[in-house]
Protein backbone atom coordinates (compact mmCIF):
# COMPACT_ATOMS: atom_id res chain seq x y z
CA UNK A 1 0.00 0.00 0.00
CA UNK A 2 1.19 3.46 -0.77
CA UNK A 3 1.41 6.20 1.86
CA UNK A 4 -1.39 8.08 0.11
CA UNK A 5 -3.79 5.14 0.43
CA UNK A 6 -2.89 4.49 4.09
CA UNK A 7 -3.51 8.10 5.22
CA UNK A 8 -7.34 7.95 4.81
CA UNK A 9 -7.40 4.65 6.72
CA UNK A 10 -5.44 6.19 9.60
CA UNK A 11 -7.72 9.20 9.59
CA UNK A 12 -10.82 6.96 9.62
CA UNK A 13 -9.43 4.81 12.44
CA UNK A 14 -8.66 7.96 14.47
CA UNK A 15 -12.23 9.13 13.96
CA UNK A 16 -13.60 5.72 14.97
CA UNK A 17 -11.40 5.66 18.07
CA UNK A 18 -12.76 9.08 19.02
CA UNK A 19 -16.32 7.82 18.62
CA UNK A 20 -16.08 4.36 20.18
CA UNK A 21 -12.58 4.21 21.61
CA UNK A 22 -11.53 4.33 25.23
CA UNK A 23 -9.46 7.52 25.01
CA UNK A 24 -12.27 9.96 24.30
CA UNK A 25 -13.39 12.98 26.27
CA UNK A 26 -16.77 12.45 27.91
CA UNK A 27 -18.88 15.59 27.83
CA UNK A 28 -21.36 16.47 30.55
CA UNK A 29 -25.07 15.89 30.03
CA UNK A 30 -27.16 18.67 28.51
CA UNK A 31 -28.81 21.19 30.79
CA UNK A 32 -32.27 19.68 31.50
CA UNK A 33 -34.02 23.04 31.09
CA UNK A 34 -32.43 23.69 27.71
CA UNK A 35 -33.18 20.10 26.64
CA UNK A 36 -36.80 20.51 27.80
CA UNK A 37 -37.24 23.68 25.77
CA UNK A 38 -35.69 21.88 22.78
CA UNK A 39 -38.11 18.97 23.20
CA UNK A 40 -41.01 21.40 23.42
CA UNK A 41 -39.90 23.03 20.18
CA UNK A 42 -39.65 19.62 18.50
CA UNK A 43 -43.19 18.85 19.70
CA UNK A 44 -44.43 22.18 18.34
CA UNK A 45 -42.69 21.51 15.03
CA UNK A 46 -44.31 18.05 14.85
CA UNK A 47 -47.74 19.66 15.28
CA UNK A 48 -46.99 22.27 12.60
CA UNK A 49 -45.36 19.96 10.03
CA UNK A 50 -47.15 16.63 10.60
CA UNK A 51 -50.38 17.79 12.20
CA UNK A 52 -49.76 15.33 15.04
CA UNK A 53 -47.68 15.19 18.18
CA UNK A 54 -44.95 12.78 19.23
CA UNK A 55 -45.37 9.17 20.27
CA UNK A 56 -43.82 5.72 20.04
CA UNK A 57 -46.31 2.94 20.76
CA UNK A 58 -48.18 3.56 17.52
CA UNK A 59 -45.01 2.70 15.61
CA UNK A 60 -44.71 -0.66 17.35
CA UNK A 61 -48.38 -1.42 16.75
CA UNK A 62 -47.94 -0.43 13.12
CA UNK A 63 -44.93 -2.74 12.77
CA UNK A 64 -46.88 -5.59 14.41
CA UNK A 65 -49.77 -4.99 12.00
CA UNK A 66 -47.33 -5.16 9.08
CA UNK A 67 -45.94 -8.49 10.32
CA UNK A 68 -49.43 -9.95 10.82
CA UNK A 69 -50.44 -8.70 7.36
CA UNK A 70 -47.43 -10.42 5.82
CA UNK A 71 -48.10 -13.71 7.61
CA UNK A 72 -51.92 -13.75 7.48
CA UNK A 73 -53.63 -10.88 5.63
CA UNK A 74 -57.12 -12.20 6.44
CA UNK A 75 -56.36 -12.25 10.16
CA UNK A 76 -55.05 -8.68 10.06
CA UNK A 77 -58.11 -7.38 8.21
CA UNK A 78 -60.53 -9.17 10.53
CA UNK A 79 -58.78 -7.93 13.67
CA UNK A 80 -60.29 -4.75 15.08
CA UNK A 81 -56.90 -3.84 16.58
CA UNK A 82 -54.77 -4.35 13.44
CA UNK A 83 -57.33 -3.14 10.88
CA UNK A 84 -56.86 0.49 11.87
CA UNK A 85 -53.17 0.26 10.92
CA UNK A 86 -53.83 -1.00 7.38
CA UNK A 87 -54.14 1.11 4.26
CA UNK A 88 -57.16 1.03 1.92
CA UNK A 89 -55.88 -1.99 -0.05
CA UNK A 90 -55.51 -4.10 3.11
CA UNK A 91 -51.73 -3.81 3.27
CA UNK A 92 -49.64 -2.26 5.96
CA UNK A 93 -48.80 1.42 5.81
CA UNK A 94 -45.68 3.20 6.92
CA UNK A 95 -46.84 5.55 9.63
CA UNK A 96 -44.85 8.68 10.34
CA UNK A 97 -44.24 7.46 13.91
CA UNK A 98 -42.17 4.60 12.48
CA UNK A 99 -40.01 7.15 10.67
CA UNK A 100 -39.86 9.18 13.90
CA UNK A 101 -38.48 6.19 15.83
CA UNK A 102 -35.80 5.63 13.20
CA UNK A 103 -34.86 9.29 13.65
CA UNK A 104 -34.80 8.85 17.43
CA UNK A 105 -32.41 5.89 17.09
CA UNK A 106 -30.11 7.80 14.71
CA UNK A 107 -30.24 10.91 16.91
CA UNK A 108 -29.53 8.91 20.07
CA UNK A 109 -26.55 7.22 18.42
CA UNK A 110 -25.20 10.56 17.16
CA UNK A 111 -25.73 12.23 20.55
CA UNK A 112 -23.88 9.45 22.38
CA UNK A 113 -21.06 9.55 19.82
CA UNK A 114 -20.61 13.33 20.01
CA UNK A 115 -20.72 13.28 23.82
CA UNK A 116 -18.13 10.49 24.00
CA UNK A 117 -20.55 8.10 25.68
CA UNK A 118 -20.82 5.49 22.93
CA UNK A 119 -19.53 2.15 24.20
CA UNK A 120 -20.52 -1.46 24.54
CA UNK A 121 -21.54 -1.75 28.16
CA UNK A 122 -24.54 -2.38 30.38
CA UNK A 123 -25.16 0.63 32.63
CA UNK A 124 -25.50 -0.65 36.17
CA UNK A 125 -24.67 0.17 39.74
CA UNK A 126 -21.87 -1.47 41.70
CA UNK A 127 -24.20 -3.77 43.68
CA UNK A 128 -26.03 -5.39 40.80
CA UNK A 129 -24.90 -7.96 38.26
CA UNK A 130 -25.17 -7.46 34.53
CA UNK A 131 -27.76 -10.25 34.20
CA UNK A 132 -29.91 -8.87 37.04
CA UNK A 133 -29.76 -5.42 35.45
CA UNK A 134 -30.89 -6.84 32.10
CA UNK A 135 -33.74 -8.78 33.74
CA UNK A 136 -34.86 -5.64 35.60
CA UNK A 137 -34.65 -3.57 32.41
CA UNK A 138 -36.65 -6.14 30.43
CA UNK A 139 -39.25 -6.42 33.21
CA UNK A 140 -39.54 -2.64 33.54
CA UNK A 141 -39.86 -2.24 29.78
CA UNK A 142 -42.56 -4.92 29.64
CA UNK A 143 -44.52 -3.25 32.45
CA UNK A 144 -44.20 0.11 30.67
CA UNK A 145 -45.35 -1.47 27.40
CA UNK A 146 -48.39 -3.01 29.10
CA UNK A 147 -49.08 0.32 30.79
CA UNK A 148 -48.85 2.10 27.42
CA UNK A 149 -51.45 -0.26 25.95
CA UNK A 150 -53.77 0.21 28.94
CA UNK A 151 -53.25 3.99 28.98
CA UNK A 152 -53.75 4.15 25.19
CA UNK A 153 -50.39 5.78 24.69
CA UNK A 154 -46.81 5.91 25.87
CA UNK A 155 -45.16 8.63 27.91
CA UNK A 156 -44.38 10.53 24.71
CA UNK A 157 -47.91 10.33 23.37
CA UNK A 158 -49.71 10.74 26.68
CA UNK A 159 -47.48 13.12 28.61
CA UNK A 160 -45.97 15.25 25.86
CA UNK A 161 -48.65 15.31 23.18
CA UNK A 162 -51.73 14.82 25.39
CA UNK A 163 -50.36 17.16 28.05
CA UNK A 164 -49.72 19.85 25.42
CA UNK A 165 -53.31 19.44 24.23
CA UNK A 166 -54.50 19.82 27.87
CA UNK A 167 -56.14 16.40 27.89
CA UNK A 168 -57.44 15.59 31.38
CA UNK A 169 -56.62 11.90 30.96
CA UNK A 170 -53.06 12.75 29.94
CA UNK A 171 -52.56 14.99 32.96
CA UNK A 172 -53.86 12.19 35.22
CA UNK A 173 -51.38 9.86 33.47
CA UNK A 174 -48.53 12.33 34.14
CA UNK A 175 -49.44 12.56 37.84
CA UNK A 176 -49.72 8.77 38.09
CA UNK A 177 -46.38 8.22 36.33
CA UNK A 178 -44.56 10.67 38.61
CA UNK A 179 -46.22 9.21 41.73
CA UNK A 180 -45.25 5.67 40.71
CA UNK A 181 -41.69 6.77 39.95
CA UNK A 182 -41.28 8.47 43.31
CA UNK A 183 -42.81 5.48 45.11
CA UNK A 184 -40.59 2.87 43.44
CA UNK A 185 -37.31 4.86 43.31
CA UNK A 186 -36.32 4.20 46.96
CA UNK A 187 -36.84 0.47 46.43
CA UNK A 188 -34.37 0.39 43.53
CA UNK A 189 -31.87 2.97 44.75
CA UNK A 190 -29.76 0.22 46.35
CA UNK A 191 -28.73 -0.97 42.90
CA UNK A 192 -27.03 2.32 42.04
CA UNK A 193 -25.22 3.13 45.31
PDB file of C-alpha atoms in Angstrom:
ATOM      1  CA  UNK A   1       0.000   0.000   0.000  1.00  0.00           C
ATOM      2  CA  UNK A   2       1.194   3.461  -0.771  1.00  0.00           C
ATOM      3  CA  UNK A   3       1.414   6.197   1.855  1.00  0.00           C
ATOM      4  CA  UNK A   4      -1.393   8.085   0.111  1.00  0.00           C
ATOM      5  CA  UNK A   5      -3.785   5.138   0.431  1.00  0.00           C
ATOM      6  CA  UNK A   6      -2.891   4.495   4.087  1.00  0.00           C
ATOM      7  CA  UNK A   7      -3.514   8.101   5.223  1.00  0.00           C
ATOM      8  CA  UNK A   8      -7.335   7.953   4.807  1.00  0.00           C
ATOM      9  CA  UNK A   9      -7.397   4.650   6.717  1.00  0.00           C
ATOM     10  CA  UNK A  10      -5.441   6.188   9.601  1.00  0.00           C
ATOM     11  CA  UNK A  11      -7.723   9.204   9.586  1.00  0.00           C
ATOM     12  CA  UNK A  12     -10.817   6.957   9.623  1.00  0.00           C
ATOM     13  CA  UNK A  13      -9.427   4.807  12.442  1.00  0.00           C
ATOM     14  CA  UNK A  14      -8.663   7.965  14.473  1.00  0.00           C
ATOM     15  CA  UNK A  15     -12.233   9.135  13.958  1.00  0.00           C
ATOM     16  CA  UNK A  16     -13.599   5.722  14.975  1.00  0.00           C
ATOM     17  CA  UNK A  17     -11.400   5.661  18.066  1.00  0.00           C
ATOM     18  CA  UNK A  18     -12.756   9.080  19.023  1.00  0.00           C
ATOM     19  CA  UNK A  19     -16.321   7.819  18.623  1.00  0.00           C
ATOM     20  CA  UNK A  20     -16.082   4.362  20.182  1.00  0.00           C
ATOM     21  CA  UNK A  21     -12.576   4.212  21.606  1.00  0.00           C
ATOM     22  CA  UNK A  22     -11.525   4.327  25.233  1.00  0.00           C
ATOM     23  CA  UNK A  23      -9.464   7.517  25.009  1.00  0.00           C
ATOM     24  CA  UNK A  24     -12.271   9.965  24.299  1.00  0.00           C
ATOM     25  CA  UNK A  25     -13.387  12.980  26.274  1.00  0.00           C
ATOM     26  CA  UNK A  26     -16.770  12.446  27.907  1.00  0.00           C
ATOM     27  CA  UNK A  27     -18.885  15.590  27.828  1.00  0.00           C
ATOM     28  CA  UNK A  28     -21.362  16.466  30.553  1.00  0.00           C
ATOM     29  CA  UNK A  29     -25.070  15.895  30.033  1.00  0.00           C
ATOM     30  CA  UNK A  30     -27.158  18.668  28.514  1.00  0.00           C
ATOM     31  CA  UNK A  31     -28.812  21.192  30.791  1.00  0.00           C
ATOM     32  CA  UNK A  32     -32.273  19.678  31.496  1.00  0.00           C
ATOM     33  CA  UNK A  33     -34.022  23.037  31.086  1.00  0.00           C
ATOM     34  CA  UNK A  34     -32.429  23.688  27.708  1.00  0.00           C
ATOM     35  CA  UNK A  35     -33.179  20.101  26.637  1.00  0.00           C
ATOM     36  CA  UNK A  36     -36.800  20.511  27.802  1.00  0.00           C
ATOM     37  CA  UNK A  37     -37.235  23.683  25.769  1.00  0.00           C
ATOM     38  CA  UNK A  38     -35.691  21.882  22.784  1.00  0.00           C
ATOM     39  CA  UNK A  39     -38.105  18.970  23.195  1.00  0.00           C
ATOM     40  CA  UNK A  40     -41.007  21.402  23.423  1.00  0.00           C
ATOM     41  CA  UNK A  41     -39.902  23.034  20.177  1.00  0.00           C
ATOM     42  CA  UNK A  42     -39.651  19.615  18.503  1.00  0.00           C
ATOM     43  CA  UNK A  43     -43.194  18.850  19.699  1.00  0.00           C
ATOM     44  CA  UNK A  44     -44.431  22.178  18.337  1.00  0.00           C
ATOM     45  CA  UNK A  45     -42.688  21.506  15.027  1.00  0.00           C
ATOM     46  CA  UNK A  46     -44.309  18.051  14.855  1.00  0.00           C
ATOM     47  CA  UNK A  47     -47.739  19.659  15.276  1.00  0.00           C
ATOM     48  CA  UNK A  48     -46.988  22.267  12.597  1.00  0.00           C
ATOM     49  CA  UNK A  49     -45.362  19.965  10.032  1.00  0.00           C
ATOM     50  CA  UNK A  50     -47.147  16.630  10.601  1.00  0.00           C
ATOM     51  CA  UNK A  51     -50.384  17.786  12.196  1.00  0.00           C
ATOM     52  CA  UNK A  52     -49.763  15.332  15.042  1.00  0.00           C
ATOM     53  CA  UNK A  53     -47.678  15.190  18.175  1.00  0.00           C
ATOM     54  CA  UNK A  54     -44.953  12.780  19.228  1.00  0.00           C
ATOM     55  CA  UNK A  55     -45.369   9.168  20.272  1.00  0.00           C
ATOM     56  CA  UNK A  56     -43.818   5.723  20.042  1.00  0.00           C
ATOM     57  CA  UNK A  57     -46.307   2.942  20.756  1.00  0.00           C
ATOM     58  CA  UNK A  58     -48.178   3.565  17.518  1.00  0.00           C
ATOM     59  CA  UNK A  59     -45.007   2.698  15.608  1.00  0.00           C
ATOM     60  CA  UNK A  60     -44.710  -0.659  17.352  1.00  0.00           C
ATOM     61  CA  UNK A  61     -48.381  -1.423  16.754  1.00  0.00           C
ATOM     62  CA  UNK A  62     -47.938  -0.425  13.115  1.00  0.00           C
ATOM     63  CA  UNK A  63     -44.927  -2.742  12.768  1.00  0.00           C
ATOM     64  CA  UNK A  64     -46.884  -5.591  14.413  1.00  0.00           C
ATOM     65  CA  UNK A  65     -49.768  -4.995  11.997  1.00  0.00           C
ATOM     66  CA  UNK A  66     -47.328  -5.160   9.084  1.00  0.00           C
ATOM     67  CA  UNK A  67     -45.943  -8.490  10.324  1.00  0.00           C
ATOM     68  CA  UNK A  68     -49.430  -9.951  10.822  1.00  0.00           C
ATOM     69  CA  UNK A  69     -50.440  -8.696   7.357  1.00  0.00           C
ATOM     70  CA  UNK A  70     -47.428 -10.418   5.820  1.00  0.00           C
ATOM     71  CA  UNK A  71     -48.104 -13.709   7.608  1.00  0.00           C
ATOM     72  CA  UNK A  72     -51.918 -13.748   7.481  1.00  0.00           C
ATOM     73  CA  UNK A  73     -53.626 -10.875   5.629  1.00  0.00           C
ATOM     74  CA  UNK A  74     -57.125 -12.203   6.442  1.00  0.00           C
ATOM     75  CA  UNK A  75     -56.361 -12.246  10.163  1.00  0.00           C
ATOM     76  CA  UNK A  76     -55.054  -8.675  10.061  1.00  0.00           C
ATOM     77  CA  UNK A  77     -58.113  -7.377   8.209  1.00  0.00           C
ATOM     78  CA  UNK A  78     -60.534  -9.167  10.528  1.00  0.00           C
ATOM     79  CA  UNK A  79     -58.778  -7.930  13.675  1.00  0.00           C
ATOM     80  CA  UNK A  80     -60.288  -4.751  15.084  1.00  0.00           C
ATOM     81  CA  UNK A  81     -56.901  -3.840  16.576  1.00  0.00           C
ATOM     82  CA  UNK A  82     -54.774  -4.350  13.442  1.00  0.00           C
ATOM     83  CA  UNK A  83     -57.333  -3.137  10.879  1.00  0.00           C
ATOM     84  CA  UNK A  84     -56.862   0.488  11.874  1.00  0.00           C
ATOM     85  CA  UNK A  85     -53.166   0.260  10.917  1.00  0.00           C
ATOM     86  CA  UNK A  86     -53.830  -1.003   7.380  1.00  0.00           C
ATOM     87  CA  UNK A  87     -54.143   1.110   4.261  1.00  0.00           C
ATOM     88  CA  UNK A  88     -57.156   1.032   1.922  1.00  0.00           C
ATOM     89  CA  UNK A  89     -55.877  -1.986  -0.047  1.00  0.00           C
ATOM     90  CA  UNK A  90     -55.509  -4.099   3.106  1.00  0.00           C
ATOM     91  CA  UNK A  91     -51.731  -3.812   3.266  1.00  0.00           C
ATOM     92  CA  UNK A  92     -49.642  -2.255   5.961  1.00  0.00           C
ATOM     93  CA  UNK A  93     -48.798   1.418   5.812  1.00  0.00           C
ATOM     94  CA  UNK A  94     -45.678   3.205   6.924  1.00  0.00           C
ATOM     95  CA  UNK A  95     -46.840   5.548   9.629  1.00  0.00           C
ATOM     96  CA  UNK A  96     -44.851   8.677  10.343  1.00  0.00           C
ATOM     97  CA  UNK A  97     -44.241   7.462  13.909  1.00  0.00           C
ATOM     98  CA  UNK A  98     -42.173   4.603  12.480  1.00  0.00           C
ATOM     99  CA  UNK A  99     -40.014   7.154  10.669  1.00  0.00           C
ATOM    100  CA  UNK A 100     -39.862   9.180  13.899  1.00  0.00           C
ATOM    101  CA  UNK A 101     -38.484   6.189  15.830  1.00  0.00           C
ATOM    102  CA  UNK A 102     -35.800   5.625  13.197  1.00  0.00           C
ATOM    103  CA  UNK A 103     -34.862   9.290  13.647  1.00  0.00           C
ATOM    104  CA  UNK A 104     -34.797   8.850  17.434  1.00  0.00           C
ATOM    105  CA  UNK A 105     -32.409   5.886  17.087  1.00  0.00           C
ATOM    106  CA  UNK A 106     -30.113   7.798  14.712  1.00  0.00           C
ATOM    107  CA  UNK A 107     -30.236  10.911  16.912  1.00  0.00           C
ATOM    108  CA  UNK A 108     -29.526   8.910  20.070  1.00  0.00           C
ATOM    109  CA  UNK A 109     -26.547   7.224  18.421  1.00  0.00           C
ATOM    110  CA  UNK A 110     -25.200  10.561  17.159  1.00  0.00           C
ATOM    111  CA  UNK A 111     -25.732  12.233  20.549  1.00  0.00           C
ATOM    112  CA  UNK A 112     -23.883   9.450  22.378  1.00  0.00           C
ATOM    113  CA  UNK A 113     -21.064   9.546  19.816  1.00  0.00           C
ATOM    114  CA  UNK A 114     -20.608  13.330  20.010  1.00  0.00           C
ATOM    115  CA  UNK A 115     -20.718  13.278  23.820  1.00  0.00           C
ATOM    116  CA  UNK A 116     -18.127  10.491  23.996  1.00  0.00           C
ATOM    117  CA  UNK A 117     -20.555   8.096  25.683  1.00  0.00           C
ATOM    118  CA  UNK A 118     -20.817   5.486  22.932  1.00  0.00           C
ATOM    119  CA  UNK A 119     -19.528   2.155  24.202  1.00  0.00           C
ATOM    120  CA  UNK A 120     -20.520  -1.458  24.535  1.00  0.00           C
ATOM    121  CA  UNK A 121     -21.544  -1.748  28.158  1.00  0.00           C
ATOM    122  CA  UNK A 122     -24.537  -2.376  30.383  1.00  0.00           C
ATOM    123  CA  UNK A 123     -25.162   0.631  32.628  1.00  0.00           C
ATOM    124  CA  UNK A 124     -25.501  -0.649  36.171  1.00  0.00           C
ATOM    125  CA  UNK A 125     -24.674   0.171  39.741  1.00  0.00           C
ATOM    126  CA  UNK A 126     -21.869  -1.474  41.702  1.00  0.00           C
ATOM    127  CA  UNK A 127     -24.201  -3.771  43.683  1.00  0.00           C
ATOM    128  CA  UNK A 128     -26.027  -5.389  40.799  1.00  0.00           C
ATOM    129  CA  UNK A 129     -24.900  -7.963  38.265  1.00  0.00           C
ATOM    130  CA  UNK A 130     -25.174  -7.465  34.528  1.00  0.00           C
ATOM    131  CA  UNK A 131     -27.758 -10.250  34.203  1.00  0.00           C
ATOM    132  CA  UNK A 132     -29.905  -8.869  37.038  1.00  0.00           C
ATOM    133  CA  UNK A 133     -29.761  -5.417  35.447  1.00  0.00           C
ATOM    134  CA  UNK A 134     -30.892  -6.838  32.102  1.00  0.00           C
ATOM    135  CA  UNK A 135     -33.740  -8.778  33.743  1.00  0.00           C
ATOM    136  CA  UNK A 136     -34.865  -5.641  35.600  1.00  0.00           C
ATOM    137  CA  UNK A 137     -34.647  -3.570  32.406  1.00  0.00           C
ATOM    138  CA  UNK A 138     -36.653  -6.144  30.431  1.00  0.00           C
ATOM    139  CA  UNK A 139     -39.252  -6.420  33.212  1.00  0.00           C
ATOM    140  CA  UNK A 140     -39.542  -2.638  33.539  1.00  0.00           C
ATOM    141  CA  UNK A 141     -39.856  -2.242  29.777  1.00  0.00           C
ATOM    142  CA  UNK A 142     -42.564  -4.915  29.639  1.00  0.00           C
ATOM    143  CA  UNK A 143     -44.518  -3.252  32.454  1.00  0.00           C
ATOM    144  CA  UNK A 144     -44.197   0.111  30.674  1.00  0.00           C
ATOM    145  CA  UNK A 145     -45.353  -1.473  27.402  1.00  0.00           C
ATOM    146  CA  UNK A 146     -48.390  -3.007  29.099  1.00  0.00           C
ATOM    147  CA  UNK A 147     -49.085   0.319  30.787  1.00  0.00           C
ATOM    148  CA  UNK A 148     -48.853   2.096  27.421  1.00  0.00           C
ATOM    149  CA  UNK A 149     -51.448  -0.260  25.953  1.00  0.00           C
ATOM    150  CA  UNK A 150     -53.769   0.205  28.945  1.00  0.00           C
ATOM    151  CA  UNK A 151     -53.253   3.987  28.981  1.00  0.00           C
ATOM    152  CA  UNK A 152     -53.750   4.147  25.193  1.00  0.00           C
ATOM    153  CA  UNK A 153     -50.386   5.777  24.692  1.00  0.00           C
ATOM    154  CA  UNK A 154     -46.808   5.913  25.874  1.00  0.00           C
ATOM    155  CA  UNK A 155     -45.160   8.629  27.911  1.00  0.00           C
ATOM    156  CA  UNK A 156     -44.376  10.534  24.707  1.00  0.00           C
ATOM    157  CA  UNK A 157     -47.914  10.334  23.372  1.00  0.00           C
ATOM    158  CA  UNK A 158     -49.713  10.738  26.680  1.00  0.00           C
ATOM    159  CA  UNK A 159     -47.481  13.122  28.613  1.00  0.00           C
ATOM    160  CA  UNK A 160     -45.974  15.248  25.855  1.00  0.00           C
ATOM    161  CA  UNK A 161     -48.652  15.312  23.179  1.00  0.00           C
ATOM    162  CA  UNK A 162     -51.727  14.820  25.388  1.00  0.00           C
ATOM    163  CA  UNK A 163     -50.362  17.160  28.046  1.00  0.00           C
ATOM    164  CA  UNK A 164     -49.720  19.850  25.420  1.00  0.00           C
ATOM    165  CA  UNK A 165     -53.310  19.440  24.234  1.00  0.00           C
ATOM    166  CA  UNK A 166     -54.495  19.819  27.867  1.00  0.00           C
ATOM    167  CA  UNK A 167     -56.143  16.401  27.889  1.00  0.00           C
ATOM    168  CA  UNK A 168     -57.439  15.594  31.385  1.00  0.00           C
ATOM    169  CA  UNK A 169     -56.623  11.898  30.962  1.00  0.00           C
ATOM    170  CA  UNK A 170     -53.061  12.755  29.940  1.00  0.00           C
ATOM    171  CA  UNK A 171     -52.563  14.990  32.965  1.00  0.00           C
ATOM    172  CA  UNK A 172     -53.860  12.191  35.217  1.00  0.00           C
ATOM    173  CA  UNK A 173     -51.383   9.860  33.473  1.00  0.00           C
ATOM    174  CA  UNK A 174     -48.534  12.326  34.143  1.00  0.00           C
ATOM    175  CA  UNK A 175     -49.440  12.562  37.835  1.00  0.00           C
ATOM    176  CA  UNK A 176     -49.717   8.767  38.093  1.00  0.00           C
ATOM    177  CA  UNK A 177     -46.379   8.218  36.329  1.00  0.00           C
ATOM    178  CA  UNK A 178     -44.565  10.667  38.608  1.00  0.00           C
ATOM    179  CA  UNK A 179     -46.221   9.210  41.726  1.00  0.00           C
ATOM    180  CA  UNK A 180     -45.252   5.670  40.708  1.00  0.00           C
ATOM    181  CA  UNK A 181     -41.688   6.768  39.945  1.00  0.00           C
ATOM    182  CA  UNK A 182     -41.278   8.475  43.309  1.00  0.00           C
ATOM    183  CA  UNK A 183     -42.811   5.481  45.114  1.00  0.00           C
ATOM    184  CA  UNK A 184     -40.587   2.873  43.435  1.00  0.00           C
ATOM    185  CA  UNK A 185     -37.308   4.864  43.309  1.00  0.00           C
ATOM    186  CA  UNK A 186     -36.319   4.198  46.959  1.00  0.00           C
ATOM    187  CA  UNK A 187     -36.842   0.473  46.431  1.00  0.00           C
ATOM    188  CA  UNK A 188     -34.367   0.389  43.527  1.00  0.00           C
ATOM    189  CA  UNK A 189     -31.866   2.969  44.747  1.00  0.00           C
ATOM    190  CA  UNK A 190     -29.759   0.223  46.345  1.00  0.00           C
ATOM    191  CA  UNK A 191     -28.726  -0.974  42.903  1.00  0.00           C
ATOM    192  CA  UNK A 192     -27.026   2.320  42.038  1.00  0.00           C
ATOM    193  CA  UNK A 193     -25.222   3.132  45.308  1.00  0.00           C
TER     194      UNK A 193
END
